[in-house]
Structure formats: C-alpha cells, structure tokens
Short mmCIF file of C-alpha atoms in Angstrom, two decimals:
data_model
loop_
_atom_site.label_atom_id
_atom_site.label_comp_id
_atom_site.label_asym_id
_atom_site.label_seq_id
_atom_site.Cartn_x
_atom_site.Cartn_y
_atom_site.Cartn_z
CA MET A 1041 64.13 96.53 93.54
CA THR A 1042 64.85 99.56 91.32
CA ILE A 1043 68.02 101.30 91.19
CA THR A 1044 67.66 104.86 89.40
CA PHE A 1045 70.70 106.87 88.35
CA LEU A 1046 69.40 110.59 88.17
CA ASN A 1047 70.84 112.88 85.72
CA VAL A 1048 72.69 115.43 87.83
CA GLY A 1049 75.36 116.14 85.25
CA TYR A 1050 79.02 115.51 86.65
CA GLY A 1051 78.21 113.90 89.76
CA GLU A 1052 76.31 111.01 91.17
CA ALA A 1053 72.76 110.63 92.86
CA ILE A 1054 71.34 106.95 92.98
CA LEU A 1055 67.88 106.14 94.28
CA VAL A 1056 67.27 102.56 95.57
CA GLU A 1057 63.70 101.64 96.14
CA CYS A 1058 62.32 98.27 97.37
CA PRO A 1059 58.73 97.04 98.06
CA ASP A 1060 58.28 96.59 101.61
CA ALA A 1061 55.11 96.83 103.70
CA GLY A 1062 56.87 97.87 106.80
CA HIS A 1063 57.91 101.33 105.42
CA PRO A 1064 55.87 104.35 104.47
CA GLN A 1065 53.89 103.89 101.15
CA GLY A 1066 55.01 100.29 101.16
CA THR A 1067 58.51 101.33 99.81
CA PHE A 1068 61.97 101.33 101.34
CA VAL A 1069 63.87 104.26 100.09
CA MET A 1070 67.60 104.69 100.12
CA LEU A 1071 69.55 107.51 98.47
CA ILE A 1072 73.25 107.01 97.68
CA ASP A 1073 75.03 110.59 97.11
CA GLY A 1074 73.49 113.83 96.07
CA GLY A 1075 75.29 115.19 93.09
CA SER A 1076 76.53 118.78 93.06
CA GLY A 1077 75.21 121.77 94.87
CA GLU A 1078 76.34 124.39 92.15
CA ALA A 1079 73.65 126.22 90.06
CA GLU A 1080 76.32 126.08 87.22
CA GLU A 1081 76.02 122.44 86.87
CA PHE A 1082 72.30 122.78 85.84
CA PRO A 1083 72.09 125.41 83.05
CA PRO A 1084 68.73 126.02 81.29
CA GLU A 1085 70.15 124.79 77.87
CA LEU A 1086 70.36 121.45 79.43
CA PRO A 1087 66.85 120.74 80.69
CA GLU A 1088 67.10 117.03 81.41
CA ARG A 1089 69.64 117.80 84.30
CA ALA A 1090 68.11 118.75 87.65
CA PRO A 1091 69.47 119.45 91.12
CA LEU A 1092 68.57 116.36 93.14
CA ILE A 1093 66.15 118.25 95.43
CA LYS A 1094 64.06 119.36 92.57
CA GLU A 1095 64.03 115.96 90.97
CA LEU A 1096 62.93 114.16 94.19
CA GLU A 1097 60.16 116.74 94.70
CA ARG A 1098 59.01 116.29 91.01
CA ARG A 1099 58.90 112.61 91.62
CA GLY A 1100 56.65 113.09 94.69
CA LEU A 1101 59.07 111.37 96.94
CA ASP A 1102 57.67 111.54 100.58
CA HIS A 1103 60.42 109.83 102.70
CA ILE A 1104 64.12 108.80 102.92
CA ASP A 1105 64.80 105.82 105.10
CA VAL A 1106 68.54 105.64 104.46
CA MET A 1107 70.95 108.38 103.02
CA ILE A 1108 74.45 107.39 102.16
CA SER A 1109 77.51 109.67 101.57
CA THR A 1110 80.02 107.45 99.97
CA HIS A 1111 82.87 110.08 100.40
CA ILE A 1112 83.38 113.78 100.33
CA HIS A 1113 83.68 115.35 97.11
CA GLU A 1114 81.40 118.26 95.80
CA ASP A 1115 79.91 116.33 93.06
CA HIS A 1116 78.69 113.66 95.48
CA VAL A 1117 77.98 115.20 98.77
CA CYS A 1118 76.85 118.95 98.35
CA GLY A 1119 73.42 118.08 96.86
CA LEU A 1120 72.64 116.00 100.05
CA LEU A 1121 72.54 119.08 102.24
CA PRO A 1122 69.19 120.52 101.02
CA VAL A 1123 67.67 117.01 100.42
CA ALA A 1124 68.31 116.35 104.05
CA LYS A 1125 66.49 119.48 105.10
CA GLY A 1126 63.37 118.60 103.04
CA PHE A 1127 63.48 114.88 103.66
CA PRO A 1128 65.12 114.24 106.94
CA PRO A 1129 66.49 110.64 106.72
CA ARG A 1130 65.98 107.90 109.35
CA GLU A 1131 69.52 107.02 109.02
CA LEU A 1132 72.72 108.44 107.55
CA TRP A 1133 75.43 105.91 106.57
CA GLN A 1134 79.07 107.07 105.93
CA VAL A 1135 82.69 106.26 106.61
CA HIS A 1136 82.73 108.45 109.86
CA GLU A 1137 81.48 108.55 113.40
CA ALA A 1138 78.89 111.10 114.22
CA ALA A 1139 81.23 112.46 116.82
CA LEU A 1140 83.86 113.41 114.31
CA ALA A 1141 81.88 116.23 112.62
CA ARG A 1142 80.72 117.62 116.03
CA GLN A 1143 84.44 117.85 117.24
CA LEU A 1144 85.88 119.62 114.19
CA PRO A 1145 85.89 123.30 113.70
CA SER A 1146 84.90 125.15 110.62
CA LEU A 1147 87.64 125.13 107.89
CA PRO A 1148 89.73 128.18 107.98
CA GLN A 1149 88.60 130.96 105.50
CA MET A 1150 91.35 131.04 102.91
CA GLU A 1151 91.61 132.37 99.36
CA LEU A 1152 91.73 129.34 97.08
CA ALA A 1153 92.78 130.07 93.52
CA HIS A 1154 92.18 126.64 92.04
CA PRO A 1155 88.46 125.69 91.46
CA SER A 1156 88.95 122.03 92.44
CA ARG A 1157 90.45 123.08 95.76
CA ARG A 1158 87.48 125.40 96.28
CA LYS A 1159 84.94 122.80 95.42
CA PHE A 1160 86.69 120.34 98.02
CA ALA A 1161 86.83 122.90 100.63
CA ARG A 1162 83.12 123.42 100.14
CA ALA A 1163 82.51 119.54 100.19
CA LEU A 1164 84.18 119.26 103.54
CA GLU A 1165 82.18 122.02 105.13
CA ASP A 1166 78.78 120.78 103.63
CA TRP A 1167 79.65 117.24 104.89
CA ARG A 1168 80.31 118.66 108.28
CA LYS A 1169 76.93 120.51 108.25
CA LEU A 1170 75.27 117.44 106.98
CA SER A 1171 76.27 115.27 109.71
CA ILE A 1172 75.51 117.85 112.51
CA GLN A 1173 72.37 118.99 111.16
CA THR A 1174 70.98 115.39 110.39
CA GLU A 1175 71.93 114.20 113.74
CA GLY A 1176 70.38 117.22 115.38
CA ARG A 1177 67.04 116.47 113.83
CA GLY A 1178 67.01 112.86 115.15
CA THR A 1179 68.66 111.02 112.27
CA LYS A 1180 70.83 107.92 113.24
CA ILE A 1181 74.41 108.13 111.95
CA ARG A 1182 75.80 104.91 111.19
CA LYS A 1183 79.65 104.39 110.52
CA LEU A 1184 80.29 101.77 107.85
CA THR A 1185 83.58 99.90 107.03
CA ALA A 1186 84.50 96.78 105.36
CA GLY A 1187 82.71 93.58 106.71
CA ASP A 1188 79.57 95.22 107.86
CA CYS A 1189 76.46 93.63 106.42
CA LEU A 1190 73.11 95.13 106.80
CA THR A 1191 69.48 94.23 105.99
CA PRO A 1192 67.69 97.65 105.79
CA CYS A 1193 64.46 96.08 104.48
CA ALA A 1194 62.97 92.71 103.52
CA GLY A 1195 65.14 91.01 100.89
CA LEU A 1196 67.78 93.51 100.61
CA LYS A 1197 71.34 92.94 101.88
CA VAL A 1198 73.92 95.50 101.89
CA ARG A 1199 77.58 94.40 102.28
CA VAL A 1200 80.28 96.99 102.76
CA LEU A 1201 83.46 96.02 100.85
CA SER A 1202 85.58 98.95 101.56
CA PRO A 1203 87.26 100.99 103.19
CA SER A 1204 88.74 98.90 106.15
CA TRP A 1205 88.26 100.16 109.72
CA GLU A 1206 91.96 101.12 109.82
CA ARG A 1207 91.83 102.99 106.59
CA ALA A 1208 88.63 104.87 107.73
CA GLU A 1209 90.42 105.85 111.04
CA THR A 1210 93.40 107.10 109.06
CA LEU A 1211 91.07 109.18 107.10
CA ALA A 1212 89.48 110.68 110.22
CA GLN A 1213 92.97 111.53 111.60
CA THR A 1214 93.91 113.19 108.13
CA MET A 1215 90.60 115.34 108.07
CA THR A 1216 91.18 116.30 111.75
CA GLU A 1217 94.61 117.62 110.99
CA LEU A 1218 93.45 119.51 108.09
CA PHE A 1219 90.44 121.06 109.82
CA TYR A 1220 92.80 122.35 112.66
CA THR A 1221 95.53 123.74 110.17
CA ARG A 1222 95.69 127.43 110.23
CA GLU A 1223 99.12 128.16 108.40
CA PRO A 1224 98.09 128.84 104.79
CA GLU A 1225 100.93 126.84 102.87
CA LEU A 1226 100.41 123.76 105.00
CA PHE A 1227 96.64 123.97 104.80
CA LEU A 1228 96.76 124.05 100.93
CA GLU A 1229 99.25 121.16 100.84
CA ARG A 1230 97.02 119.02 103.16
CA LEU A 1231 93.87 119.97 101.39
CA THR A 1232 95.38 119.27 98.06
CA ALA A 1233 96.86 115.77 99.25
CA LEU A 1234 93.41 114.77 100.66
CA ASP A 1235 91.42 115.77 97.59
CA GLY A 1236 93.67 113.58 95.59
CA ALA A 1237 93.26 110.56 98.14
CA MET A 1238 89.53 110.84 98.79
CA ASN A 1239 88.21 108.68 95.94
CA ASN A 1240 89.67 105.61 97.30
CA TYR A 1241 88.27 106.10 100.59
CA SER A 1242 84.83 105.83 99.24
CA LEU A 1243 82.27 103.18 100.57
CA VAL A 1244 82.25 100.36 98.13
CA LEU A 1245 78.73 98.63 98.52
CA SER A 1246 77.41 95.36 97.23
CA LEU A 1247 73.55 95.39 97.09
CA GLU A 1248 72.00 91.91 96.92
CA TYR A 1249 68.22 91.42 96.05
CA ARG A 1250 66.42 88.25 95.30
CA GLY A 1251 69.76 86.84 93.99
CA ALA A 1252 70.76 89.76 91.79
CA ARG A 1253 73.67 91.90 92.85
CA ALA A 1254 74.72 95.68 92.12
CA LEU A 1255 78.29 96.98 92.92
CA LEU A 1256 78.24 100.49 93.67
CA PRO A 1257 81.95 101.83 94.39
CA GLY A 1258 81.49 105.69 94.75
CA ASP A 1259 84.57 107.14 92.94
CA THR A 1260 86.79 104.10 93.71
CA ASN A 1261 89.21 103.69 90.88
CA ALA A 1262 90.83 100.40 89.60
CA ALA A 1263 93.67 100.75 92.11
CA GLY A 1264 91.27 100.92 95.18
CA TYR A 1265 89.91 97.30 95.06
CA GLY A 1266 93.08 95.54 96.30
CA GLU A 1267 91.88 94.66 99.85
CA ILE A 1268 88.56 93.26 98.63
CA PRO A 1269 88.35 89.47 98.03
CA ARG A 1270 87.74 88.81 94.41
CA ALA A 1271 84.78 86.63 95.10
CA LEU A 1272 82.82 89.63 96.81
CA LEU A 1273 82.95 91.63 93.73
CA THR A 1274 80.92 89.55 91.29
CA ALA A 1275 77.91 91.58 90.35
CA ASP A 1276 75.14 91.72 87.55
CA LEU A 1277 75.06 95.50 87.64
CA PHE A 1278 78.29 97.53 88.07
CA LYS A 1279 78.31 101.30 88.44
CA VAL A 1280 81.81 102.05 87.14
CA GLY A 1281 83.88 104.22 89.55
CA HIS A 1282 85.22 107.75 88.99
CA HIS A 1283 82.73 108.70 86.24
CA GLY A 1284 84.20 106.31 83.81
CA GLN A 1285 87.58 108.20 83.81
CA ARG A 1286 90.29 106.02 82.22
CA ASP A 1287 91.35 104.87 85.81
CA GLY A 1288 87.87 103.66 86.66
CA ALA A 1289 88.47 100.00 85.68
CA ASN A 1290 90.77 97.61 84.17
CA PRO A 1291 90.47 94.13 82.27
CA GLU A 1292 91.38 92.39 85.54
CA LEU A 1293 88.62 94.12 87.54
CA LEU A 1294 85.98 93.61 84.92
CA ALA A 1295 86.94 89.84 84.80
CA ALA A 1296 86.34 89.72 88.56
CA ILE A 1297 83.08 91.48 88.55
CA ARG A 1298 81.53 89.87 85.35
CA PRO A 1299 78.72 92.44 85.00
CA ALA A 1300 75.97 92.19 82.56
CA ALA A 1301 75.30 95.83 82.69
CA VAL A 1302 77.60 98.66 83.42
CA VAL A 1303 76.51 102.35 84.31
CA CYS A 1304 78.75 105.22 83.66
CA CYS A 1305 77.76 108.58 85.61
CA ALA A 1306 79.55 110.96 83.13
CA SER A 1307 78.48 114.41 82.16
CA SER A 1308 77.60 115.09 78.60
CA ASP A 1309 80.69 117.57 78.13
CA ARG A 1310 82.94 114.65 79.31
CA ARG A 1311 84.42 116.94 82.10
CA TYR A 1312 87.63 115.68 83.48
CA HIS A 1313 87.89 112.99 80.67
CA SER A 1314 84.98 111.18 82.12
CA ALA A 1315 83.38 108.47 79.85
CA ASP A 1316 86.94 107.69 78.51
CA PRO A 1317 86.36 106.17 75.12
CA GLU A 1318 89.14 103.56 75.67
CA LEU A 1319 87.46 102.40 78.90
CA LEU A 1320 84.02 102.33 77.27
CA ARG A 1321 85.35 100.07 74.55
CA MET A 1322 86.97 98.02 77.17
CA ILE A 1323 83.74 97.61 79.00
CA ALA A 1324 81.88 96.74 75.79
CA ALA A 1325 84.43 94.18 74.83
CA SER A 1326 83.85 92.44 78.12
CA GLY A 1327 80.19 91.65 76.77
CA ALA A 1328 78.56 94.16 79.32
CA ARG A 1329 75.86 96.42 78.17
CA LEU A 1330 76.53 100.29 78.78
CA TYR A 1331 74.35 102.71 80.25
CA PHE A 1332 74.61 106.35 81.34
CA SER A 1333 73.20 108.80 83.72
CA ASP A 1334 73.71 111.68 81.44
CA CYS A 1335 74.60 111.81 77.64
CA PRO A 1336 78.19 111.86 76.87
CA PRO A 1337 79.52 111.21 73.32
CA VAL A 1338 80.33 107.49 72.90
CA PRO A 1339 82.68 105.73 70.45
CA GLU A 1340 81.24 104.01 67.29
CA GLY A 1341 79.67 100.84 68.13
CA ILE A 1342 78.43 101.84 71.56
CA PRO A 1343 74.63 102.81 71.68
CA ALA A 1344 74.20 106.42 72.41
CA PRO A 1345 71.54 107.11 75.22
CA PRO A 1346 68.57 109.39 74.40
CA PRO A 1347 68.30 112.69 76.41
CA HIS A 1348 66.84 111.81 79.76
CA ARG A 1349 66.32 112.61 83.33
CA ALA A 1350 67.18 109.34 84.71
CA LEU A 1351 68.27 105.78 83.98
CA GLN A 1352 66.35 102.99 85.85
CA ILE A 1353 67.58 99.49 86.24
CA ARG A 1354 65.20 96.93 87.72
CA LEU A 1355 66.53 93.74 89.47
CA ASP A 1356 64.50 90.73 90.15
CA GLY A 1357 66.27 87.59 90.56
CA THR A 1358 68.45 86.98 87.42
CA THR A 1359 66.34 89.41 85.54
CA LEU A 1360 67.56 92.99 84.76
CA GLN A 1361 65.65 95.64 82.75
CA SER A 1362 66.68 99.19 81.86
CA LEU A 1363 64.40 102.25 81.44
CA TYR A 1364 65.46 105.55 80.25
CA PHE A 1365 63.21 108.37 81.58
CA THR A 1366 62.90 111.31 79.16
CA ARG A 1367 61.10 114.62 79.51
CA GLU A 1368 58.20 113.24 77.23
CA GLY A 1369 57.92 109.77 78.94
CA GLU A 1370 59.81 106.57 79.31
CA ILE A 1371 61.79 104.51 76.87
CA VAL A 1372 61.77 100.85 77.79
CA ASP A 1373 64.84 98.90 76.75
CA GLU A 1374 65.20 95.09 76.32
CA LYS A 1375 65.90 92.80 79.26
CA ILE A 1376 69.55 92.66 79.96
#
C-alpha cells in the first residue's frame, strides 16, 4: 500500500492506493480530503504546489473508488468538488448522512469581513454541493462514526476512531441551525463558533495493511483524542493533526501512538503557525522520523525536505519506505 501526501500548500490531500485485482487497473484508490479550492494557494512562484485536480490528471489517475471528507474546512474539502466532477467516486465517506445536505438550504448571502469566516462559509457550501452532486451521479454516501470498521479492498482495514455517533448528531444539529439562521449577528456568532469547533469533529481513521498501521486524524488536535481507547492509537505512521500547529500533539499522545514516522502537512510559509518548531522538536525527540507534504522551515537538527510535488510512504508489513517526488524525478529515502 502507498499513502501519498500531495503538495497542496496549506491543506491536505492524501491518496491511498492498494493492489487489488478486483478494481480497475488492479488498484484500489482512496482519496482523503482535497486541499484548497482557491487559486491564490497555487502561485506561479511555487511550482511544486498544484490544485488536486491538476495533480491527479498529471498522474494519469483514471478512477476513485472511495473519496473521504474528514471535516468541513476550506483547505480540506473545497478541492474535492472539481475532483468529484472529473472522477466521480463509487463511494463518499463522511460524518454526515446524505439526507442532511439535501435538506439544507443555501447559506444566507452575508458580508463576512474576516477572511477565515469567508473561507468557512465557502467550505460549508462546497460540502453541501459535493454531497448533493455526487449522490446525483450515483455515488453511495456512507456516514462514518466511531466503531465502524470497513474492508474496502483486499488486505486493507479502515477503522473509524472518532467522532462518536452522538457527537456526529450534535454536529448535524448545529449545522442545521446555522444554515437556517437569517439574522446577521446570530449567523456570524454561530458561524464563528462552528468554525472553531470543527477540527475536533474530524474523522480519525486507522488504516491497517499487512500488519502496518497509519493514523490519519484530519485536523484533530491533541485535545480531541479523549474518547479513543489508547490501544487503538498505536500506529507506524502518524499524520499529525492540525497541520503541525502547536496543539497538534503532546508527549502523552505520541507515547500512545509510538510512530516510526510522522508526516506534517504544513505550508512552506508556515501559515497559522503550522509546523510549529517546538512541536517538531517534540516529535523528533520521540524518535520518529519527520516528513512534510510541503517545505516549511524546520529547526536545526531536523532534516529539511527537498522541493517536491508529493511525499509517498510505502507500507508493507513492518517495512516503511519514503519517497519525495520532485519536479525532476524522485528521491528515495532509506527504509524507515
């Protein structure tokens, strides 16, 4: 199995591929999140970054079996909308029932001065469109909550660790109240509150393949793992939550996971204090190897990544190997 972290700047887009003769071209393809939908995220002076749809086309991808939306933030969900049009997935996995998006009206058109509020409002609308449009094209929408365990292809087990069914229902009710709010001040208050809470409603997924595990928690921060049994957190590969901001992990969480490798999806400009130096030093001190989806500056003593389009981690039993894909070719790292 390969897990490829595509360089979408400040955001996440993760491509999981497993050999399986029962799928087109002998490969099962799962896409987790889609990065940003804003052109400003991909300026010409940063040629390694690319919108997800363009990178998938460049790679010659011909199908998506499962698309996953971990949570509703612009840098995770908005890049999925054009991909779903070009590569309609067989299934869309998310925290919500398909009926929720169908029942909601469009968000009210209001002037939002704060850029983060505008981004979040766009993300909510794009999520609603994604759910409605994919279902309309025949995609099966599957609601996931803690305790679900799926085997989408031979040898791959996907276990859902969070959120609980109860918390998913709370989120759906909160979103419904927001979408139906028309009074401007109350709308802004509810929008801001939901934006701040959304990260810890992320799907937390444990992927197991031939004895190797990867923990992919969306934007869950260190406070968001409280309901998960510690035994289920153990993983060889950990994608640190919240883009490596300071709240993405703590020593107790790292001790529970015990990862051999940690991936940080932070932008090269360290926006919102992502790839926090103290956090990176903490991860390095735990003994894990650090890898990056983009090229943020790193503290002394931590190997800096080369400019690259993507980072790929190959998992096969207890063996992990990393590759950075540059514009000129690929750089093969040692076994992890």
